[in-house]
CSV table of C-alpha atoms in Angstrom, one decimal:
chain,number,residue,atom,x,y,z
A,1380,UNK,CA,5.2,-41.5,12.6
A,1381,UNK,CA,5.1,-44.2,15.4
A,1382,UNK,CA,8.1,-46.3,16.6
A,1383,UNK,CA,6.9,-49.5,14.9
A,1384,UNK,CA,6.5,-47.8,11.5
A,1385,UNK,CA,9.9,-46.2,11.8
A,1386,UNK,CA,11.5,-49.5,12.7
A,1387,UNK,CA,9.8,-51.3,9.8
A,1388,UNK,CA,11.3,-48.7,7.3
A,1389,UNK,CA,14.7,-49.0,8.9
A,1390,UNK,CA,14.7,-52.7,8.5
A,1391,UNK,CA,13.3,-52.9,5.0
A,1392,UNK,CA,13.9,-49.5,3.4
A,1393,UNK,CA,16.6,-48.1,1.1
A,1394,UNK,CA,19.5,-46.1,2.5
A,1395,UNK,CA,17.9,-42.7,1.5
A,1396,UNK,CA,14.6,-43.6,3.0
A,1397,UNK,CA,16.2,-44.8,6.2
A,1398,UNK,CA,18.1,-41.5,6.5
A,1399,UNK,CA,15.0,-39.4,6.0
A,1400,UNK,CA,12.9,-41.5,8.5
A,1401,UNK,CA,15.6,-41.4,11.2
A,1402,UNK,CA,16.0,-37.6,10.7
A,1403,UNK,CA,12.2,-37.0,10.8
A,1404,UNK,CA,11.8,-39.4,13.7
A,1405,UNK,CA,14.6,-37.8,15.7
A,1406,UNK,CA,13.4,-34.3,15.0
A,1407,UNK,CA,9.9,-35.2,16.1
A,1408,UNK,CA,11.2,-36.8,19.3
A,1409,UNK,CA,13.3,-33.7,19.8
A,1410,UNK,CA,10.3,-31.4,19.5
A,1411,UNK,CA,8.3,-33.5,22.0
A,1412,UNK,CA,11.3,-33.4,24.3
A,1413,UNK,CA,11.6,-29.7,24.1
A,1414,UNK,CA,7.9,-29.1,25.0
A,1415,UNK,CA,8.4,-31.5,28.0
A,1416,UNK,CA,11.4,-29.4,29.2
A,1417,UNK,CA,9.6,-26.1,28.7
A,1418,UNK,CA,6.9,-27.0,31.2
A,1419,UNK,CA,9.5,-27.4,33.9
A,1420,UNK,CA,11.0,-24.6,36.1
A,1421,UNK,CA,14.3,-24.1,34.2
A,1422,UNK,CA,16.6,-21.1,33.9
A,1423,UNK,CA,15.8,-18.4,31.3
A,1424,UNK,CA,18.9,-19.2,29.3
A,1425,UNK,CA,17.8,-22.8,29.0
A,1426,UNK,CA,14.3,-21.7,27.9
A,1427,UNK,CA,15.8,-19.5,25.2
A,1428,UNK,CA,18.0,-22.3,23.9
A,1429,UNK,CA,15.1,-24.7,23.7
A,1430,UNK,CA,12.9,-22.2,21.9
A,1431,UNK,CA,15.6,-21.3,19.4
A,1432,UNK,CA,15.9,-25.0,18.5
A,1433,UNK,CA,12.1,-25.3,18.3
A,1434,UNK,CA,11.9,-22.2,16.1
A,1435,UNK,CA,14.3,-23.9,13.5
A,1436,UNK,CA,12.4,-27.2,13.7
A,1437,UNK,CA,9.0,-25.5,13.3
A,1438,UNK,CA,9.9,-24.5,9.7
A,1439,UNK,CA,9.3,-28.1,8.7
A,1440,UNK,CA,5.6,-29.0,8.2
A,1441,UNK,CA,6.1,-32.7,8.6
A,1442,UNK,CA,7.6,-32.3,12.0
A,1443,UNK,CA,4.9,-30.0,13.2
A,1444,UNK,CA,1.9,-32.3,12.5
A,1445,UNK,CA,2.4,-34.6,15.5
A,1446,UNK,CA,3.5,-31.9,18.0
A,1447,UNK,CA,0.8,-29.2,17.2
A,1448,UNK,CA,-1.6,-29.8,20.0
A,1449,UNK,CA,-3.6,-27.5,22.2
A,1450,UNK,CA,-1.5,-28.3,25.2
A,1451,UNK,CA,1.8,-27.4,23.4
A,1452,UNK,CA,0.2,-24.2,22.0
A,1453,UNK,CA,-0.8,-23.2,25.5
A,1454,UNK,CA,2.8,-23.7,26.7
A,1455,UNK,CA,4.0,-21.2,24.1
A,1456,UNK,CA,1.2,-18.8,24.9
A,1457,UNK,CA,2.3,-18.8,28.5
A,1458,UNK,CA,5.9,-18.2,27.7
A,1459,UNK,CA,5.0,-15.4,25.4
A,1460,UNK,CA,3.0,-13.7,28.2
A,1461,UNK,CA,-0.2,-14.1,26.2
A,1462,UNK,CA,-2.1,-15.9,28.9
A,1463,UNK,CA,-1.7,-13.4,31.7
A,1464,UNK,CA,-4.1,-10.5,31.4
A,1465,UNK,CA,-2.8,-8.6,34.4
A,1466,UNK,CA,0.9,-9.3,34.2
A,1467,UNK,CA,2.9,-6.3,33.2
A,1468,UNK,CA,6.2,-6.5,31.2
A,1469,UNK,CA,8.5,-5.6,34.0
A,1470,UNK,CA,11.1,-8.4,34.0
A,1471,UNK,CA,13.6,-7.5,31.3
A,1472,UNK,CA,15.2,-10.9,31.7
A,1473,UNK,CA,12.1,-12.5,30.4
A,1474,UNK,CA,12.0,-10.5,27.1
A,1475,UNK,CA,14.2,-12.9,25.1
A,1476,UNK,CA,11.8,-15.8,26.1
A,1477,UNK,CA,8.8,-13.8,25.0
A,1478,UNK,CA,10.4,-12.9,21.7
A,1479,UNK,CA,11.5,-16.5,20.9
A,1480,UNK,CA,8.1,-17.8,21.9
A,1481,UNK,CA,6.4,-15.4,19.5
A,1482,UNK,CA,8.8,-16.4,16.7
A,1483,UNK,CA,7.9,-20.1,17.3
A,1484,UNK,CA,4.2,-19.2,17.2
A,1485,UNK,CA,4.7,-17.3,13.9
A,1486,UNK,CA,6.3,-20.4,12.3
A,1487,UNK,CA,3.8,-22.8,13.7
A,1488,UNK,CA,0.7,-20.8,12.8
A,1489,UNK,CA,2.1,-20.2,9.3
A,1490,UNK,CA,3.0,-23.9,8.6
A,1491,UNK,CA,0.2,-25.8,10.4
A,1492,UNK,CA,-3.5,-25.7,9.6
A,1493,UNK,CA,-4.2,-27.4,13.0
A,1494,UNK,CA,-2.4,-24.4,14.7
A,1495,UNK,CA,-4.5,-22.0,12.7
A,1496,UNK,CA,-7.7,-23.7,14.0
A,1497,UNK,CA,-6.3,-23.8,17.5
A,1498,UNK,CA,-5.6,-20.1,17.3
A,1499,UNK,CA,-9.3,-19.4,16.8
A,1500,UNK,CA,-10.2,-21.8,19.7
A,1501,UNK,CA,-7.7,-20.1,22.0
A,1502,UNK,CA,-8.7,-16.6,21.0
A,1503,UNK,CA,-5.1,-15.8,20.1
A,1504,UNK,CA,-6.0,-12.5,18.3
A,1505,UNK,CA,-7.5,-11.0,21.5
A,1506,UNK,CA,-4.4,-12.1,23.5
A,1507,UNK,CA,-2.1,-10.5,21.0
A,1508,UNK,CA,-4.0,-7.2,21.1
A,1509,UNK,CA,-3.8,-7.3,24.9
A,1510,UNK,CA,0.0,-7.7,24.8
A,1511,UNK,CA,0.2,-4.9,22.3
A,1512,UNK,CA,-1.6,-2.6,24.7
A,1513,UNK,CA,1.1,-3.3,27.3
A,1514,UNK,CA,3.7,-2.6,24.7
A,1515,UNK,CA,2.4,0.5,22.9
A,1516,UNK,CA,3.9,3.2,25.1
A,1517,UNK,CA,7.0,1.3,26.1
A,1518,UNK,CA,10.4,1.7,24.6
A,1519,UNK,CA,13.1,-0.9,24.3
A,1520,UNK,CA,10.7,-3.8,23.6
A,1521,UNK,CA,10.5,-3.3,19.9
A,1522,UNK,CA,11.2,-7.0,19.2
A,1523,UNK,CA,8.2,-8.0,21.2
A,1524,UNK,CA,5.9,-5.6,19.4
A,1525,UNK,CA,7.3,-6.6,16.0
A,1526,UNK,CA,6.7,-10.3,16.4
A,1527,UNK,CA,3.3,-9.7,18.1
A,1528,UNK,CA,2.3,-7.6,15.0
A,1529,UNK,CA,3.7,-10.2,12.6
A,1530,UNK,CA,1.6,-13.0,14.2
A,1531,UNK,CA,-1.4,-10.7,14.1
A,1532,UNK,CA,-0.8,-10.1,10.4
A,1533,UNK,CA,-0.6,-13.8,9.8
A,1534,UNK,CA,-3.8,-14.6,11.6
A,1535,UNK,CA,-5.7,-11.8,9.8
A,1536,UNK,CA,-4.3,-13.0,6.5
A,1537,UNK,CA,-5.3,-16.6,7.1
A,1538,UNK,CA,-8.7,-16.0,8.6
A,1539,UNK,CA,-11.3,-13.6,7.4
A,1540,UNK,CA,-13.2,-14.0,10.6
A,1541,UNK,CA,-10.3,-12.6,12.6
A,1542,UNK,CA,-10.2,-9.5,10.3
A,1543,UNK,CA,-13.8,-8.7,11.4
A,1544,UNK,CA,-13.0,-9.5,15.0
A,1545,UNK,CA,-10.0,-7.2,15.0
A,1546,UNK,CA,-11.9,-4.4,13.3
A,1547,UNK,CA,-15.0,-4.3,15.5
A,1548,UNK,CA,-14.7,-6.4,18.6
A,1549,UNK,CA,-11.0,-5.8,19.4
A,1550,UNK,CA,-10.8,-2.2,18.2
A,1551,UNK,CA,-7.8,-3.1,16.0
A,1552,UNK,CA,-8.0,0.1,13.9
A,1553,UNK,CA,-7.3,2.6,16.6
A,1554,UNK,CA,-4.9,0.2,18.4
A,1555,UNK,CA,-2.7,-0.4,15.4
A,1556,UNK,CA,-2.9,3.3,14.5
A,1557,UNK,CA,-1.6,4.1,17.9
A,1558,UNK,CA,1.2,1.6,17.4
A,1559,UNK,CA,2.2,3.6,14.3
A,1560,UNK,CA,2.0,6.9,16.1
A,1561,UNK,CA,4.4,5.5,18.8
A,1562,UNK,CA,6.8,4.1,16.2
A,1563,UNK,CA,6.9,7.5,14.4
A,1564,UNK,CA,7.0,9.5,17.6
A,1565,UNK,CA,4.2,11.7,16.2
A,1566,UNK,CA,3.5,15.1,17.7
A,1567,UNK,CA,0.2,16.5,16.6
A,1568,UNK,CA,-0.1,20.2,15.8
A,1569,UNK,CA,-3.7,20.0,14.8
A,1570,UNK,CA,-6.5,17.4,14.6
A,1571,UNK,CA,-5.1,15.8,11.5
A,1572,UNK,CA,-1.7,17.5,11.2
A,1573,UNK,CA,1.6,16.4,12.7
A,1574,UNK,CA,5.0,18.1,13.0
A,1575,UNK,CA,7.6,16.8,10.6
A,1576,UNK,CA,11.3,17.4,11.2
A,1577,UNK,CA,13.0,17.2,7.8
A,1578,UNK,CA,16.4,17.4,9.4
A,1579,UNK,CA,15.7,14.8,12.1
A,1580,UNK,CA,17.3,11.3,12.2
A,1581,UNK,CA,15.9,8.4,10.3
A,1582,UNK,CA,13.8,5.8,12.0
A,1583,UNK,CA,15.7,3.1,13.8
A,1584,UNK,CA,15.8,-0.4,12.2
A,1585,UNK,CA,13.6,-1.8,15.0
A,1586,UNK,CA,10.9,0.9,14.8
A,1587,UNK,CA,10.9,0.6,11.0
A,1588,UNK,CA,10.3,-3.1,11.2
A,1589,UNK,CA,7.5,-2.5,13.8
A,1590,UNK,CA,5.9,0.1,11.6
A,1591,UNK,CA,6.0,-2.2,8.5
A,1592,UNK,CA,4.4,-5.1,10.4
A,1593,UNK,CA,1.7,-2.7,11.8
A,1594,UNK,CA,1.0,-1.4,8.3
A,1595,UNK,CA,0.6,-4.9,7.0
A,1596,UNK,CA,-1.8,-5.9,9.8
A,1597,UNK,CA,-3.8,-2.7,9.3
A,1598,UNK,CA,-4.1,-3.5,5.6
A,1599,UNK,CA,-5.8,-6.8,6.4
A,1600,UNK,CA,-8.1,-5.2,9.0
A,1601,UNK,CA,-9.2,-2.5,6.5
A,1602,UNK,CA,-9.2,-4.4,3.3
A,1603,UNK,CA,-12.9,-4.0,2.7
A,1604,UNK,CA,-13.3,-0.6,4.2
A,1605,UNK,CA,-14.1,1.3,1.0
A,1606,UNK,CA,-17.2,-0.9,0.6
A,1607,UNK,CA,-18.6,-0.6,4.2
A,1608,UNK,CA,-17.5,2.9,5.2
A,1609,UNK,CA,-19.8,4.6,7.7
A,1610,UNK,CA,-19.8,8.3,8.6
A,1611,UNK,CA,-19.0,7.4,12.2
A,1612,UNK,CA,-15.7,5.9,11.0
A,1613,UNK,CA,-14.6,9.1,9.2
A,1614,UNK,CA,-12.6,10.5,12.1
A,1615,UNK,CA,-10.7,7.3,12.7
A,1616,UNK,CA,-9.8,6.9,9.0
A,1617,UNK,CA,-8.7,10.5,8.8
A,1618,UNK,CA,-6.4,10.0,11.8
A,1619,UNK,CA,-5.0,6.9,10.1
A,1620,UNK,CA,-4.5,8.8,6.8
A,1621,UNK,CA,-2.8,11.6,8.7
A,1622,UNK,CA,-0.4,9.1,10.3
A,1623,UNK,CA,0.3,7.7,6.8
A,1624,UNK,CA,1.0,11.2,5.5
A,1625,UNK,CA,3.6,11.5,8.3
A,1626,UNK,CA,5.0,8.1,7.3
A,1627,UNK,CA,5.5,9.2,3.7
A,1628,UNK,CA,7.5,12.2,4.9
A,1629,UNK,CA,10.0,10.3,7.0
A,1630,UNK,CA,12.8,7.9,6.0
A,1631,UNK,CA,14.0,4.6,7.3
A,1632,UNK,CA,17.6,3.5,8.1
A,1633,UNK,CA,18.3,2.5,4.5
A,1634,UNK,CA,16.9,3.4,1.1
A,1635,UNK,CA,15.5,-0.1,0.7
A,1636,UNK,CA,13.7,0.1,4.1
A,1637,UNK,CA,12.3,3.5,3.2
A,1638,UNK,CA,10.9,2.1,0.0
A,1639,UNK,CA,9.4,-0.9,1.8
A,1640,UNK,CA,7.9,1.4,4.4
A,1641,UNK,CA,6.4,3.7,1.8
A,1642,UNK,CA,5.2,0.8,-0.3
A,1643,UNK,CA,3.1,-0.6,2.6
A,1644,UNK,CA,1.8,2.9,3.4
A,1645,UNK,CA,0.6,3.2,-0.3
A,1646,UNK,CA,-1.1,-0.2,0.0
A,1647,UNK,CA,-2.9,0.9,3.2
A,1648,UNK,CA,-3.9,4.3,1.8
A,1649,UNK,CA,-5.7,2.4,-1.0
A,1650,UNK,CA,-8.0,1.0,1.6
A,1651,UNK,CA,-8.9,4.4,3.1
A,1652,UNK,CA,-12.3,5.8,1.8
A,1653,UNK,CA,-11.3,8.4,-0.8
A,1654,UNK,CA,-13.4,11.1,1.0
A,1655,UNK,CA,-10.9,10.8,3.9
A,1656,UNK,CA,-7.8,11.3,1.8
A,1657,UNK,CA,-8.2,15.1,2.0
A,1658,UNK,CA,-5.9,15.1,5.0
A,1659,UNK,CA,-3.0,14.1,2.7
A,1660,UNK,CA,-2.8,17.8,1.9
A,1661,UNK,CA,-3.2,20.7,4.4
A,1662,UNK,CA,-3.3,24.5,4.4
A,1663,UNK,CA,-0.1,26.4,5.0
A,1664,UNK,CA,0.5,28.0,8.4
A,1665,UNK,CA,0.6,31.8,8.5
A,1666,UNK,CA,4.4,31.7,8.5
A,1667,UNK,CA,4.5,29.3,5.5
A,1668,UNK,CA,2.0,31.5,3.6
A,1669,UNK,CA,4.2,34.5,4.1
A,1670,UNK,CA,7.2,32.5,2.9
A,1671,UNK,CA,5.3,31.3,-0.2
A,1672,UNK,CA,4.3,34.9,-1.1
A,1673,UNK,CA,8.0,35.9,-0.9
A,1674,UNK,CA,9.0,33.0,-3.1
A,1675,UNK,CA,6.3,33.8,-5.7
A,1676,UNK,CA,7.5,37.4,-5.9
A,1677,UNK,CA,11.0,36.2,-6.6
A,1678,UNK,CA,10.0,34.1,-9.6
A,1679,UNK,CA,10.5,35.7,-13.1
A,1680,UNK,CA,7.3,37.2,-14.5
A,1681,UNK,CA,7.5,35.1,-17.7
A,1682,UNK,CA,7.2,31.9,-15.6
A,1683,UNK,CA,3.5,32.3,-14.8
A,1684,UNK,CA,2.7,28.6,-15.1
A,1685,UNK,CA,5.5,27.7,-12.7
A,1686,UNK,CA,4.4,30.3,-10.1
A,1687,UNK,CA,1.7,28.1,-8.6
A,1688,UNK,CA,4.1,25.4,-7.5
A,1689,UNK,CA,7.1,26.4,-5.3
A,1690,UNK,CA,9.6,24.7,-3.1
A,1691,UNK,CA,10.4,26.6,0.1
A,1692,UNK,CA,12.3,25.1,3.1
A,1693,UNK,CA,11.8,21.5,1.7
A,1694,UNK,CA,8.0,22.1,1.5
A,1695,UNK,CA,6.2,21.5,-1.8
A,1696,UNK,CA,3.5,24.2,-2.0
A,1697,UNK,CA,0.6,24.5,-4.5
A,1698,UNK,CA,-2.3,27.0,-4.4
A,1699,UNK,CA,-1.7,27.6,-0.7
A,1700,UNK,CA,-1.6,23.9,0.2
A,1701,UNK,CA,1.2,21.7,1.5
A,1702,UNK,CA,1.7,19.0,-1.2
A,1703,UNK,CA,4.7,17.2,0.2
A,1704,UNK,CA,2.9,13.8,0.7
A,1705,UNK,CA,1.5,13.9,-2.9
A,1706,UNK,CA,4.9,14.8,-4.3
A,1707,UNK,CA,6.4,11.8,-2.4
A,1708,UNK,CA,3.7,9.5,-3.9
A,1709,UNK,CA,4.5,10.9,-7.4
A,1710,UNK,CA,8.2,10.3,-6.9
A,1711,UNK,CA,7.5,6.8,-5.6
A,1712,UNK,CA,5.4,6.1,-8.7
A,1713,UNK,CA,8.2,7.3,-11.0
A,1714,UNK,CA,10.8,5.1,-9.2
A,1715,UNK,CA,8.5,2.1,-9.7
A,1716,UNK,CA,8.2,2.9,-13.4
A,1717,UNK,CA,11.9,3.2,-13.8
A,1718,UNK,CA,12.4,-0.2,-12.2
A,1719,UNK,CA,10.9,-1.7,-15.4
A,1720,UNK,CA,9.5,-4.8,-13.8
A,1721,UNK,CA,6.7,-6.1,-11.5
A,1722,UNK,CA,4.4,-3.3,-12.7
A,1723,UNK,CA,1.2,-5.0,-11.6
A,1724,UNK,CA,2.3,-5.5,-8.0
A,1725,UNK,CA,4.6,-2.6,-7.6
A,1726,UNK,CA,3.1,0.2,-9.8
A,1727,UNK,CA,-0.6,-0.2,-10.0
A,1728,UNK,CA,-1.4,0.4,-6.3
A,1729,UNK,CA,0.2,3.9,-6.3
A,1730,UNK,CA,-1.2,4.7,-9.8
A,1731,UNK,CA,-4.7,3.7,-8.6
A,1732,UNK,CA,-4.3,5.7,-5.4
A,1733,UNK,CA,-3.2,8.9,-7.3
A,1734,UNK,CA,-6.1,8.4,-9.8
A,1735,UNK,CA,-8.8,8.2,-7.1
A,1736,UNK,CA,-7.2,11.1,-5.2
A,1737,UNK,CA,-7.2,13.2,-8.4
A,1738,UNK,CA,-10.8,12.3,-9.2
A,1739,UNK,CA,-12.1,13.2,-5.8
A,1740,UNK,CA,-9.9,16.2,-4.8
A,1741,UNK,CA,-9.5,19.2,-7.1
A,1742,UNK,CA,-6.3,20.6,-5.5
A,1743,UNK,CA,-4.6,17.2,-5.8
A,1744,UNK,CA,-5.6,16.8,-9.4
A,1745,UNK,CA,-4.5,20.3,-10.3
A,1746,UNK,CA,-1.1,19.8,-8.6
A,1747,UNK,CA,-0.5,16.5,-10.3
A,1748,UNK,CA,-1.6,17.9,-13.6
A,1749,UNK,CA,1.0,20.7,-13.1
A,1750,UNK,CA,3.7,18.1,-12.3
A,1751,UNK,CA,2.8,15.4,-14.9
A,1752,UNK,CA,1.3,17.4,-17.7
A,1753,UNK,CA,2.9,20.8,-17.6
A,1754,UNK,CA,2.2,23.2,-20.5
A,1755,UNK,CA,3.5,21.7,-23.7
A,1756,UNK,CA,6.6,23.2,-25.1
A,1757,UNK,CA,8.3,20.3,-26.9
A,1758,UNK,CA,5.9,19.7,-29.8
A,1759,UNK,CA,8.5,18.1,-32.1
A,1760,UNK,CA,8.8,14.7,-30.5
A,1761,UNK,CA,6.2,12.0,-30.1
A,1762,UNK,CA,4.5,11.9,-26.6
A,1763,UNK,CA,6.1,8.6,-25.7
A,1764,UNK,CA,9.6,9.8,-26.6
A,1765,UNK,CA,11.6,11.3,-23.7
A,1766,UNK,CA,12.4,11.0,-20.0
A,1767,UNK,CA,9.7,13.1,-18.4
A,1768,UNK,CA,7.0,11.6,-16.2
A,1769,UNK,CA,4.5,12.2,-19.0
A,1770,UNK,CA,6.6,10.3,-21.5
A,1771,UNK,CA,7.0,7.4,-19.2
A,1772,UNK,CA,3.2,7.2,-18.5
A,1773,UNK,CA,2.4,7.5,-22.2
A,1774,UNK,CA,4.6,4.6,-22.9
A,1775,UNK,CA,2.7,2.5,-20.3
A,1776,UNK,CA,-0.5,3.2,-22.2
A,1777,UNK,CA,0.5,0.6,-24.8
A,1778,UNK,CA,2.1,-1.9,-22.2
A,1779,UNK,CA,1.5,-5.6,-22.8
A,1780,UNK,CA,-0.2,-6.0,-19.4
A,1781,UNK,CA,-3.8,-4.9,-19.8
A,1782,UNK,CA,-4.2,-3.8,-16.1
A,1783,UNK,CA,-1.1,-1.7,-16.3
A,1784,UNK,CA,-2.0,0.1,-19.5
A,1785,UNK,CA,-5.6,0.7,-18.3
A,1786,UNK,CA,-4.6,2.4,-15.0
A,1787,UNK,CA,-1.9,4.5,-16.7
A,1788,UNK,CA,-4.4,5.7,-19.3
A,1789,UNK,CA,-7.1,6.3,-16.7
A,1790,UNK,CA,-4.7,8.4,-14.6
A,1791,UNK,CA,-3.8,10.6,-17.5
A,1792,UNK,CA,-7.5,10.8,-18.5
A,1793,UNK,CA,-8.5,12.0,-15.1
A,1794,UNK,CA,-5.7,14.6,-15.0
A,1795,UNK,CA,-7.2,15.9,-18.3
A,1796,UNK,CA,-10.7,16.1,-16.6
A,1797,UNK,CA,-11.8,13.2,-18.8
A,1798,UNK,CA,-11.8,15.4,-21.9
A,1799,UNK,CA,-10.8,13.6,-25.0
A,1800,UNK,CA,-9.3,16.6,-26.8
A,1801,UNK,CA,-7.1,17.4,-23.8
A,1802,UNK,CA,-6.0,13.7,-23.5
A,1803,UNK,CA,-5.1,13.6,-27.2
A,1804,UNK,CA,-3.1,16.8,-26.8
A,1805,UNK,CA,-0.8,15.2,-24.3
A,1806,UNK,CA,-0.7,11.6,-25.4
A,1807,UNK,CA,-1.5,11.4,-29.1
A,1808,UNK,CA,-4.4,9.5,-30.7
A,1809,UNK,CA,-2.6,6.1,-31.2
A,1810,UNK,CA,-1.6,5.9,-27.5
A,1811,UNK,CA,-5.1,6.9,-26.3
A,1812,UNK,CA,-7.0,4.7,-28.7
A,1813,UNK,CA,-7.4,1.7,-26.3
A,1814,UNK,CA,-8.9,3.8,-23.5
A,1815,UNK,CA,-11.1,5.8,-25.9
A,1816,UNK,CA,-12.4,2.6,-27.6
A,1817,UNK,CA,-13.2,1.0,-24.2
A,1818,UNK,CA,-15.1,4.2,-23.2
A,1819,UNK,CA,-16.9,4.6,-26.5
A,1820,UNK,CA,-15.2,8.0,-27.0
A,1821,UNK,CA,-13.3,7.4,-30.3
A,1822,UNK,CA,-15.3,10.2,-31.9
A,1823,UNK,CA,-14.5,12.6,-29.1
A,1824,UNK,CA,-16.4,14.0,-26.1
A,1825,UNK,CA,-15.7,13.5,-22.4
A,1826,UNK,CA,-16.2,11.0,-19.6
A,1827,UNK,CA,-19.0,10.7,-17.1
A,1828,UNK,CA,-17.5,12.5,-14.2
A,1829,UNK,CA,-17.8,16.2,-13.5
A,1830,UNK,CA,-14.8,18.4,-13.0
A,1831,UNK,CA,-14.4,22.2,-12.4
A,1832,UNK,CA,-14.0,24.3,-15.5
A,1833,UNK,CA,-10.6,25.7,-14.6
A,1834,UNK,CA,-8.6,27.1,-17.5
A,1835,UNK,CA,-6.3,24.9,-19.5
A,1836,UNK,CA,-3.9,27.3,-21.2
A,1837,UNK,CA,-1.9,26.5,-24.3
A,1838,UNK,CA,1.7,27.5,-24.8
A,1839,UNK,CA,2.7,29.5,-27.8
A,1840,UNK,CA,4.7,26.5,-29.1
A,1841,UNK,CA,1.5,24.4,-29.0
A,1842,UNK,CA,-0.7,27.1,-30.6
A,1843,UNK,CA,1.8,27.3,-33.5
A,1844,UNK,CA,1.9,23.5,-33.9
A,1845,UNK,CA,-1.8,22.7,-33.4
A,1846,UNK,CA,-2.9,23.4,-37.0
A,1847,UNK,CA,-0.2,20.9,-38.2
A,1848,UNK,CA,-1.1,18.2,-35.8
A,1849,UNK,CA,-3.9,16.4,-37.4
A,1850,UNK,CA,-1.7,13.8,-39.0
A,1851,UNK,CA,-3.8,11.0,-37.5
A,1852,UNK,CA,-7.6,11.2,-37.6
A,1853,UNK,CA,-10.1,8.5,-36.7
A,1854,UNK,CA,-11.5,7.1,-39.9
A,1855,UNK,CA,-14.5,4.9,-40.9
A,1856,UNK,CA,-16.1,3.2,-43.9
A,1857,UNK,CA,-19.1,4.8,-45.6
A,1858,UNK,CA,-21.9,2.6,-46.8
A,1859,UNK,CA,-20.4,2.7,-50.3
A,1860,UNK,CA,-17.1,1.2,-48.9
A,1861,UNK,CA,-15.0,4.4,-49.2
A,1862,UNK,CA,-13.0,5.8,-46.2
A,1863,UNK,CA,-14.1,9.0,-44.5
A,1864,UNK,CA,-13.6,10.7,-41.2
A,1865,UNK,CA,-15.3,8.5,-38.5
A,1866,UNK,CA,-17.8,11.2,-37.4
A,1867,UNK,CA,-19.0,11.6,-41.0
A,1868,UNK,CA,-19.3,7.9,-41.4
A,1869,UNK,CA,-21.3,7.5,-38.2
A,1870,UNK,CA,-23.7,10.3,-39.3
A,1871,UNK,CA,-24.3,8.6,-42.7
A,1872,UNK,CA,-25.1,5.3,-40.9
A,1873,UNK,CA,-27.5,7.2,-38.6
A,1874,UNK,CA,-29.3,8.7,-41.6
A,1875,UNK,CA,-29.7,5.2,-43.2
A,1876,UNK,CA,-31.0,3.7,-40.0
A,1877,UNK,CA,-33.6,6.5,-39.5
A,1878,UNK,CA,-34.7,6.1,-43.2
A,1879,UNK,CA,-35.1,2.3,-42.7
A,1880,UNK,CA,-37.2,2.9,-39.5
A,1881,UNK,CA,-39.5,5.3,-41.4
A,1882,UNK,CA,-40.0,2.8,-44.2
A,1883,UNK,CA,-40.9,0.0,-41.8
């Protein structure tokens, strides 16, 4: 707003309008004044104070419009050390200026379309990656990394072109993965295995925030990876999946931060090609194998079903494989179910991830089947009644949200190797009817995917109850209008259709 327009409103406007105009006009003038001060050679403390005021003002879109210019953006890039390719981060006294400049850029880019266009023109993404490379192996500059990553996340969120630039031209996938490795202080014991200290301290608040921002930026960079996956990328995706496995096995400074960290890890794992998710589980070491054998021998002989899954030294073991990460994902899923709200945003990502892992990796499916659908012993209560994971998932099969009930049913169906008889055994016909109708399997059969023919044993309780279970059976109408079992009705209609075709 120019001075003449402001004066006109002050002379002719109402009190409320006059107040708004004066405030906006004074804020705009203040912004312009701050940028004029920032180009001068002033003390660091004065720079920080100016930037703190600018950060607050930059939350208002109306104020930003007249001051978002290429010249002003370049001032902030210079102060954030984004213009100097060879300058190292040695002067600790400049760190507060860099952090405040990055904060201002985050606000300005988020609130101004002009700033977003200027970011492309100024190649801001490349400058941010360059600054990250200076930071990646440095300690005590977590705030710089955090706001650099946040700005990178915003740019990749707002511009699809920048996602492609980050992925291919700027090598954002390995760079951001290395940032996560640094945040988690990962020590590799094998190509895709890291050492996890279960008794170690939690992540610091600063490193947790850096990791969360890096996970969000990586999500944008890899959002379409499952569509365009190339064999040459397998190694990089496996490294990233191994880092995410490590992420699932550590904790943040608080329970809420841990959940936020794991939630972003789940979202990113959903972008990883399913063939690369095999690194979420790993074979036991020789020492762990010996410990597992000892534990199995200690189990009572009548607990044969439970012998395959043991917990030794905080390690979840199944069939000779370390299943800690999958167990964390399962626990995360159950916590999201127990919250009872925001299922589509909070629950469906982890359910989809577990479903795809189970479909592609036999050991993961068998472990999850053992945890979610253990041998039936309680055959007196309906499948949806109770507090087990199975009961909770069965209740979701009739949820009002179509997407939620579809993925819950799909997960259980995959655990049952897409066999209708097995699904009905654990969920009941009424709960499974929606999925079976959508798949054209109301009369029985199995899905299209192939699964190994491992044995599915029944408990004595289930064997005794099975003859009495057929209280609900799919029914249909015969041509004469009477009700009959659905299979018989379909057969009669088939006979009539064949007869009609012969007559024609």
